[in-house]
Short mmCIF file of C-alpha atoms in Angstrom, two decimals:
data_model
loop_
_atom_site.label_atom_id
_atom_site.label_comp_id
_atom_site.label_asym_id
_atom_site.label_seq_id
_atom_site.Cartn_x
_atom_site.Cartn_y
_atom_site.Cartn_z
CA UNK A 1 3.67 23.63 24.50
CA UNK A 2 6.11 20.97 25.77
CA UNK A 3 7.39 17.98 23.80
CA UNK A 4 4.96 15.53 25.41
CA UNK A 5 1.97 17.74 24.57
CA UNK A 6 3.12 18.13 20.95
CA UNK A 7 3.54 14.38 20.58
CA UNK A 8 0.15 13.75 22.16
CA UNK A 9 -1.48 16.27 19.82
CA UNK A 10 0.17 14.68 16.78
CA UNK A 11 -0.93 11.23 17.93
CA UNK A 12 -4.60 12.22 18.25
CA UNK A 13 -4.60 14.09 14.95
CA UNK A 14 -3.04 11.08 13.25
CA UNK A 15 -5.56 8.73 14.85
CA UNK A 16 -8.45 10.93 13.68
CA UNK A 17 -7.03 10.87 10.16
CA UNK A 18 -6.74 7.07 10.19
CA UNK A 19 -10.30 6.67 11.48
CA UNK A 20 -11.59 9.07 8.83
CA UNK A 21 -9.95 7.05 6.07
CA UNK A 22 -11.04 3.74 7.61
CA UNK A 23 -14.71 4.78 7.65
CA UNK A 24 -14.59 6.81 4.43
CA UNK A 25 -16.30 4.08 2.35
CA UNK A 26 -19.25 4.01 4.75
CA UNK A 27 -20.39 7.56 3.92
CA UNK A 28 -19.11 8.04 0.34
CA UNK A 29 -20.27 6.56 -2.95
CA UNK A 30 -18.17 4.00 -4.81
CA UNK A 31 -16.80 6.58 -7.26
CA UNK A 32 -15.27 8.70 -4.50
CA UNK A 33 -14.07 5.58 -2.67
CA UNK A 34 -12.20 4.54 -5.82
CA UNK A 35 -10.69 8.01 -6.09
CA UNK A 36 -9.53 8.00 -2.49
CA UNK A 37 -8.00 4.56 -2.95
CA UNK A 38 -5.93 5.82 -5.85
CA UNK A 39 -4.97 8.98 -3.96
CA UNK A 40 -3.65 6.86 -1.10
CA UNK A 41 -1.45 5.08 -3.63
CA UNK A 42 -0.18 8.54 -4.60
CA UNK A 43 0.48 9.16 -0.91
CA UNK A 44 2.54 5.96 -0.66
CA UNK A 45 4.45 7.10 -3.75
CA UNK A 46 5.09 10.49 -2.11
CA UNK A 47 6.29 8.73 1.05
CA UNK A 48 8.78 6.77 -1.04
CA UNK A 49 10.20 9.95 -2.60
CA UNK A 50 10.35 11.60 0.81
CA UNK A 51 12.69 8.81 1.94
CA UNK A 52 15.37 9.86 -0.51
CA UNK A 53 14.61 13.56 -0.87
CA UNK A 54 13.25 14.62 2.50
CA UNK A 55 15.54 12.50 4.68
CA UNK A 56 18.59 11.90 2.48
CA UNK A 57 18.61 15.04 0.34
CA UNK A 58 18.54 13.25 -3.03
CA UNK A 59 15.95 14.68 -5.40
CA UNK A 60 14.91 12.21 -8.09
CA UNK A 61 12.74 13.56 -10.90
CA UNK A 62 12.41 10.12 -12.45
CA UNK A 63 10.73 8.45 -9.52
CA UNK A 64 7.59 7.65 -11.51
CA UNK A 65 9.65 5.03 -13.37
CA UNK A 66 9.58 2.72 -10.35
CA UNK A 67 5.87 3.34 -9.89
CA UNK A 68 5.27 2.32 -13.51
CA UNK A 69 7.52 -0.75 -13.35
CA UNK A 70 5.50 -2.05 -10.41
CA UNK A 71 2.34 -1.23 -12.34
CA UNK A 72 3.52 -3.21 -15.37
CA UNK A 73 4.34 -6.26 -13.23
CA UNK A 74 0.79 -6.17 -11.85
CA UNK A 75 -0.65 -5.34 -15.28
CA UNK A 76 0.90 -8.40 -16.91
CA UNK A 77 -0.47 -10.63 -14.17
CA UNK A 78 -3.98 -9.19 -14.53
CA UNK A 79 -3.85 -9.41 -18.32
CA UNK A 80 -2.63 -13.00 -18.47
CA UNK A 81 -5.38 -14.46 -16.28
CA UNK A 82 -7.45 -15.44 -19.30
CA UNK A 83 -4.72 -17.78 -20.50
CA UNK A 84 -4.99 -16.33 -24.00
CA UNK A 85 -2.58 -14.21 -25.99
CA UNK A 86 -3.13 -10.55 -24.96
CA UNK A 87 -4.76 -8.39 -27.61
CA UNK A 88 -1.85 -5.94 -27.96
CA UNK A 89 0.50 -8.87 -28.65
CA UNK A 90 -1.74 -10.41 -31.31
CA UNK A 91 -2.18 -7.01 -32.98
CA UNK A 92 1.61 -6.78 -33.24
CA UNK A 93 1.95 -10.19 -34.89
CA UNK A 94 3.08 -12.29 -31.94
CA UNK A 95 1.74 -15.84 -31.82
CA UNK A 96 2.68 -16.70 -28.26
CA UNK A 97 3.45 -14.96 -24.99
CA UNK A 98 7.20 -14.13 -24.75
CA UNK A 99 9.18 -16.31 -22.37
CA UNK A 100 10.17 -13.37 -20.14
CA UNK A 101 6.54 -12.32 -19.64
CA UNK A 102 4.93 -15.75 -19.28
CA UNK A 103 6.07 -16.32 -15.63
CA UNK A 104 4.09 -13.22 -14.56
CA UNK A 105 0.87 -15.19 -15.09
CA UNK A 106 1.73 -16.90 -11.81
CA UNK A 107 0.75 -14.66 -8.87
CA UNK A 108 3.55 -16.07 -6.69
CA UNK A 109 6.01 -14.77 -9.27
CA UNK A 110 4.17 -11.59 -10.27
CA UNK A 111 3.64 -10.30 -6.72
CA UNK A 112 7.34 -10.52 -5.71
CA UNK A 113 8.24 -9.04 -9.12
CA UNK A 114 6.32 -5.91 -8.14
CA UNK A 115 9.07 -5.24 -5.61
CA UNK A 116 12.03 -7.00 -7.21
CA UNK A 117 11.93 -5.32 -10.65
CA UNK A 118 11.94 -1.68 -9.41
CA UNK A 119 14.50 -2.55 -6.72
CA UNK A 120 16.91 -4.19 -9.17
CA UNK A 121 16.53 -1.30 -11.61
CA UNK A 122 17.24 1.17 -8.79
CA UNK A 123 20.41 -0.76 -7.95
CA UNK A 124 21.54 -0.79 -11.57
CA UNK A 125 21.05 2.98 -11.74
CA UNK A 126 22.06 3.94 -8.23
CA UNK A 127 25.27 1.96 -7.70
CA UNK A 128 27.30 3.33 -10.65
CA UNK A 129 25.75 6.79 -10.28
CA UNK A 130 26.46 7.30 -6.59
CA UNK A 131 29.80 5.51 -6.79
CA UNK A 132 30.98 7.97 -9.42
CA UNK A 133 30.11 10.87 -7.12
CA UNK A 134 27.14 12.24 -9.05
CA UNK A 135 24.86 14.12 -6.67
CA UNK A 136 22.77 17.24 -6.27
CA UNK A 137 21.33 18.86 -9.35
CA UNK A 138 23.40 16.56 -11.60
CA UNK A 139 21.64 13.49 -10.22
CA UNK A 140 18.28 15.24 -10.63
CA UNK A 141 18.99 15.94 -14.30
CA UNK A 142 20.27 12.39 -14.82
CA UNK A 143 17.10 10.92 -13.28
CA UNK A 144 14.99 13.00 -15.67
CA UNK A 145 17.01 11.79 -18.65
CA UNK A 146 16.69 8.15 -17.57
CA UNK A 147 12.93 8.50 -17.14
CA UNK A 148 12.56 9.98 -20.61
CA UNK A 149 14.79 7.34 -22.19
CA UNK A 150 12.91 4.47 -20.52
CA UNK A 151 9.56 5.92 -21.54
CA UNK A 152 10.69 6.12 -25.17
CA UNK A 153 11.98 2.54 -24.94
CA UNK A 154 8.65 1.24 -23.59
CA UNK A 155 6.71 3.13 -26.26
CA UNK A 156 8.85 1.52 -28.94
CA UNK A 157 8.24 -2.01 -27.61
CA UNK A 158 4.65 -2.22 -28.86
CA UNK A 159 4.47 -6.06 -29.00
CA UNK A 160 5.59 -6.42 -25.38
CA UNK A 161 4.35 -3.29 -23.58
CA UNK A 162 1.34 -2.18 -25.62
CA UNK A 163 3.20 0.90 -26.84
CA UNK A 164 1.55 4.25 -26.18
CA UNK A 165 -1.75 2.51 -25.38
CA UNK A 166 -0.21 0.44 -22.61
CA UNK A 167 -2.02 -2.53 -21.08
CA UNK A 168 -5.74 -2.39 -20.30
CA UNK A 169 -8.90 -4.54 -20.26
CA UNK A 170 -7.66 -6.52 -17.28
CA UNK A 171 -9.02 -9.86 -16.12
CA UNK A 172 -9.77 -10.76 -12.52
CA UNK A 173 -7.54 -10.68 -9.48
CA UNK A 174 -7.23 -14.12 -7.85
CA UNK A 175 -10.40 -15.16 -9.65
CA UNK A 176 -12.51 -12.15 -8.57
CA UNK A 177 -13.78 -9.53 -11.03
CA UNK A 178 -12.08 -6.16 -10.76
CA UNK A 179 -15.42 -4.48 -11.47
CA UNK A 180 -17.08 -5.81 -8.33
CA UNK A 181 -17.66 -3.68 -5.24
CA UNK A 182 -15.80 -6.27 -3.20
CA UNK A 183 -12.59 -5.69 -5.16
CA UNK A 184 -13.10 -1.92 -5.03
CA UNK A 185 -13.18 -1.95 -1.23
CA UNK A 186 -10.44 -4.58 -1.01
CA UNK A 187 -7.99 -2.45 -2.96
CA UNK A 188 -9.08 0.62 -1.01
CA UNK A 189 -8.14 -0.99 2.29
CA UNK A 190 -4.98 -2.53 0.83
CA UNK A 191 -3.95 0.98 -0.23
CA UNK A 192 -4.70 2.28 3.26
CA UNK A 193 -2.73 -0.52 4.93
CA UNK A 194 0.33 -0.08 2.72
CA UNK A 195 0.21 3.70 3.08
CA UNK A 196 0.21 3.40 6.87
CA UNK A 197 2.88 0.72 6.60
CA UNK A 198 5.03 3.18 4.65
CA UNK A 199 4.66 5.75 7.43
CA UNK A 200 5.50 3.11 10.04
CA UNK A 201 8.59 2.03 8.11
CA UNK A 202 9.75 5.64 7.85
CA UNK A 203 9.21 6.22 11.56
CA UNK A 204 11.11 3.07 12.49
CA UNK A 205 13.95 3.74 10.07
CA UNK A 206 14.51 7.26 11.40
CA UNK A 207 15.10 5.86 14.89
CA UNK A 208 17.80 3.47 13.71
CA UNK A 209 21.49 4.13 13.17
CA UNK A 210 20.94 3.91 9.42
CA UNK A 211 18.27 6.59 9.61
CA UNK A 212 20.61 8.94 11.45
CA UNK A 213 23.30 8.39 8.83
CA UNK A 214 20.83 9.10 6.01
CA UNK A 215 19.96 12.44 7.60
CA UNK A 216 23.65 13.14 8.08
CA UNK A 217 24.15 12.62 4.34
CA UNK A 218 21.49 15.25 3.74
CA UNK A 219 22.95 17.73 6.20
CA UNK A 220 26.67 17.26 5.51
CA UNK A 221 27.92 14.38 3.40
CA UNK A 222 31.56 15.45 3.53
CA UNK A 223 31.54 15.51 7.33
CA UNK A 224 30.16 11.98 7.29
CA UNK A 225 33.04 10.85 5.10
CA UNK A 226 35.52 12.33 7.57
CA UNK A 227 33.94 10.18 10.28
CA UNK A 228 34.76 7.08 8.28
CA UNK A 229 31.39 6.25 6.73
CA UNK A 230 30.85 5.39 3.08
CA UNK A 231 27.76 7.31 1.93
CA UNK A 232 27.51 5.34 -1.33
CA UNK A 233 26.19 2.13 0.23
CA UNK A 234 23.61 4.04 2.28
CA UNK A 235 22.47 6.02 -0.76
CA UNK A 236 22.06 2.86 -2.83
CA UNK A 237 20.16 1.18 -0.01
CA UNK A 238 17.66 4.01 0.47
CA UNK A 239 17.28 4.42 -3.29
CA UNK A 240 16.39 0.72 -3.60
CA UNK A 241 14.01 0.83 -0.64
CA UNK A 242 12.31 3.91 -2.06
CA UNK A 243 11.96 2.18 -5.46
CA UNK A 244 10.38 -0.88 -3.83
CA UNK A 245 7.77 1.27 -2.10
CA UNK A 246 7.05 3.11 -5.35
CA UNK A 247 6.63 -0.23 -7.14
CA UNK A 248 4.05 -1.36 -4.57
CA UNK A 249 2.17 1.91 -5.03
CA UNK A 250 2.11 1.37 -8.79
CA UNK A 251 0.91 -2.20 -8.41
CA UNK A 252 -1.98 -1.12 -6.18
CA UNK A 253 -2.87 1.76 -8.48
CA UNK A 254 -2.99 -0.23 -11.74
CA UNK A 255 -6.04 -2.45 -11.04
CA UNK A 256 -7.91 0.52 -9.59
CA UNK A 257 -7.36 2.78 -12.60
CA UNK A 258 -7.61 -0.04 -15.14
CA UNK A 259 -4.55 0.79 -17.24
CA UNK A 260 -0.77 1.03 -17.13
CA UNK A 261 1.16 2.79 -19.87
CA UNK A 262 4.56 4.41 -20.54
CA UNK A 263 2.93 7.84 -20.16
CA UNK A 264 3.16 7.50 -16.37
CA UNK A 265 6.97 7.30 -16.71
CA UNK A 266 7.16 10.75 -18.21
CA UNK A 267 8.90 13.63 -16.45
CA UNK A 268 5.69 15.46 -15.53
CA UNK A 269 4.36 12.71 -13.20
CA UNK A 270 7.71 12.67 -11.40
CA UNK A 271 7.58 16.44 -11.00
CA UNK A 272 4.08 16.14 -9.56
CA UNK A 273 5.34 13.67 -6.96
CA UNK A 274 7.98 16.19 -5.89
CA UNK A 275 5.30 18.89 -5.69
CA UNK A 276 3.16 16.70 -3.39
CA UNK A 277 6.12 16.24 -1.04
CA UNK A 278 7.10 19.92 -1.14
CA UNK A 279 3.58 21.18 -0.48
CA UNK A 280 2.97 18.71 2.32
CA UNK A 281 6.37 19.18 3.91
CA UNK A 282 9.44 17.15 3.02
CA UNK A 283 11.39 15.52 5.78
CA UNK A 284 8.23 14.90 7.84
CA UNK A 285 6.19 11.74 8.37
CA UNK A 286 2.74 13.11 7.59
CA UNK A 287 3.73 15.80 5.07
CA UNK A 288 3.86 13.56 1.96
CA UNK A 289 0.45 12.08 2.77
CA UNK A 290 -1.14 15.47 3.37
CA UNK A 291 0.46 16.89 0.23
CA UNK A 292 -0.56 14.00 -2.02
CA UNK A 293 -4.13 13.82 -0.74
CA UNK A 294 -4.65 17.60 -0.64
CA UNK A 295 -3.24 18.24 -4.11
CA UNK A 296 -5.04 15.24 -5.64
CA UNK A 297 -8.41 16.24 -4.21
CA UNK A 298 -7.84 19.86 -5.24
CA UNK A 299 -6.97 18.66 -8.73
CA UNK A 300 -10.19 16.62 -8.86
CA UNK A 301 -12.46 19.39 -7.62
CA UNK A 302 -10.87 22.16 -9.68
CA UNK A 303 -10.52 20.14 -12.88
CA UNK A 304 -14.15 19.05 -12.65
CA UNK A 305 -15.20 22.70 -12.76
CA UNK A 306 -12.27 24.39 -14.52
CA UNK A 307 -10.54 21.67 -16.58
CA UNK A 308 -8.35 24.07 -18.56
CA UNK A 309 -6.70 25.89 -15.68
CA UNK A 310 -5.77 23.14 -13.24
CA UNK A 311 -2.07 23.20 -14.10
CA UNK A 312 -1.95 26.94 -13.39
CA UNK A 313 -3.34 26.30 -9.91
CA UNK A 314 -0.79 23.54 -9.36
CA UNK A 315 2.10 25.75 -10.47
CA UNK A 316 0.89 28.68 -8.38
CA UNK A 317 0.50 26.44 -5.34
CA UNK A 318 4.04 25.15 -5.70
CA UNK A 319 5.51 28.64 -6.13
CA UNK A 320 3.63 30.00 -3.10
CA UNK A 321 4.74 27.03 -0.99
CA UNK A 322 8.40 27.40 -1.94
CA UNK A 323 8.45 31.18 -1.41
CA UNK A 324 6.35 31.54 1.73
CA UNK A 325 6.05 28.07 3.31
CA UNK A 326 9.39 26.33 2.71
CA UNK A 327 8.44 23.59 5.20
CA UNK A 328 5.12 22.98 3.46
CA UNK A 329 1.76 22.62 5.12
CA UNK A 330 3.40 20.83 8.05
CA UNK A 331 5.34 24.02 8.76
CA UNK A 332 2.27 26.29 8.97
CA UNK A 333 1.76 25.63 12.66
CA UNK A 334 5.35 26.62 13.46
CA UNK A 335 5.09 29.71 11.24
CA UNK A 336 1.87 30.89 12.91
CA UNK A 337 3.38 30.41 16.38
CA UNK A 338 6.44 32.44 15.37
CA UNK A 339 4.32 35.38 14.16
CA UNK A 340 1.97 35.49 17.13
#
């Protein structure tokens, strides 16, 4: 099969997948539509991790932090629409909304904050970390520690974050009730659009000079230094871009699930994101989407019937993928061709 045929085949398969997702609400009930909308947010989150892990070789096991920060920015906006003091604040003894949260009642501040807050946090973490030469497994461990520390911090800030309960009981979005079918389908298609936008951004970035340098960092950072490039600035850039995408995914997910809490910052959610990317195929455009959707649907179907053993299936799936399919599901086609 020549290159043109492979590209044509990939194009038609991708188009079929897009059409399936576009018409999914027309033949599924609202419950499954809501699930698929949330799973596409997972896919966008997996795409964001693939940017730094699959293409740049930087594994972050604290990536759910950015997802949660975007979710909190959206959660504050949704919660403040009533104009009253949120319940979790009044329970903690506050008499007015804190000055640093009040601006998020304005959608034209809250919506940019969804991107700005995770991006700024990624810069504050990434610049000193990458500048000091921390990389590989040391960065992975550091990202886990930061995620755990931030989760503990958010849990301890009960008056401002809702503590372990988080923020829930949201009001409307731009005046519309979140419980209406119209909002359900609106967020579904927003999730689809941003997921496809994430793929498009990845595809465009890989064709640029920056994209080539990012892959060179993955394949041989020292060689890149000898050529006169400074990998630090490129690492910080892709880390910030990845965080922004994760923040958008969290903001889309929050109104669909109805809650945002520090629990989603924990290490386990970040590990799950890495598993989605690994199973789908890291370093590929479609792999993170396939991995996130496949694992999420498998989790739903298995946990509905065998709720106590789902994590065993997830662990077994990851082990089998790493041992026998190192390129994930996207590498199956190549593996089959090689053995036939």
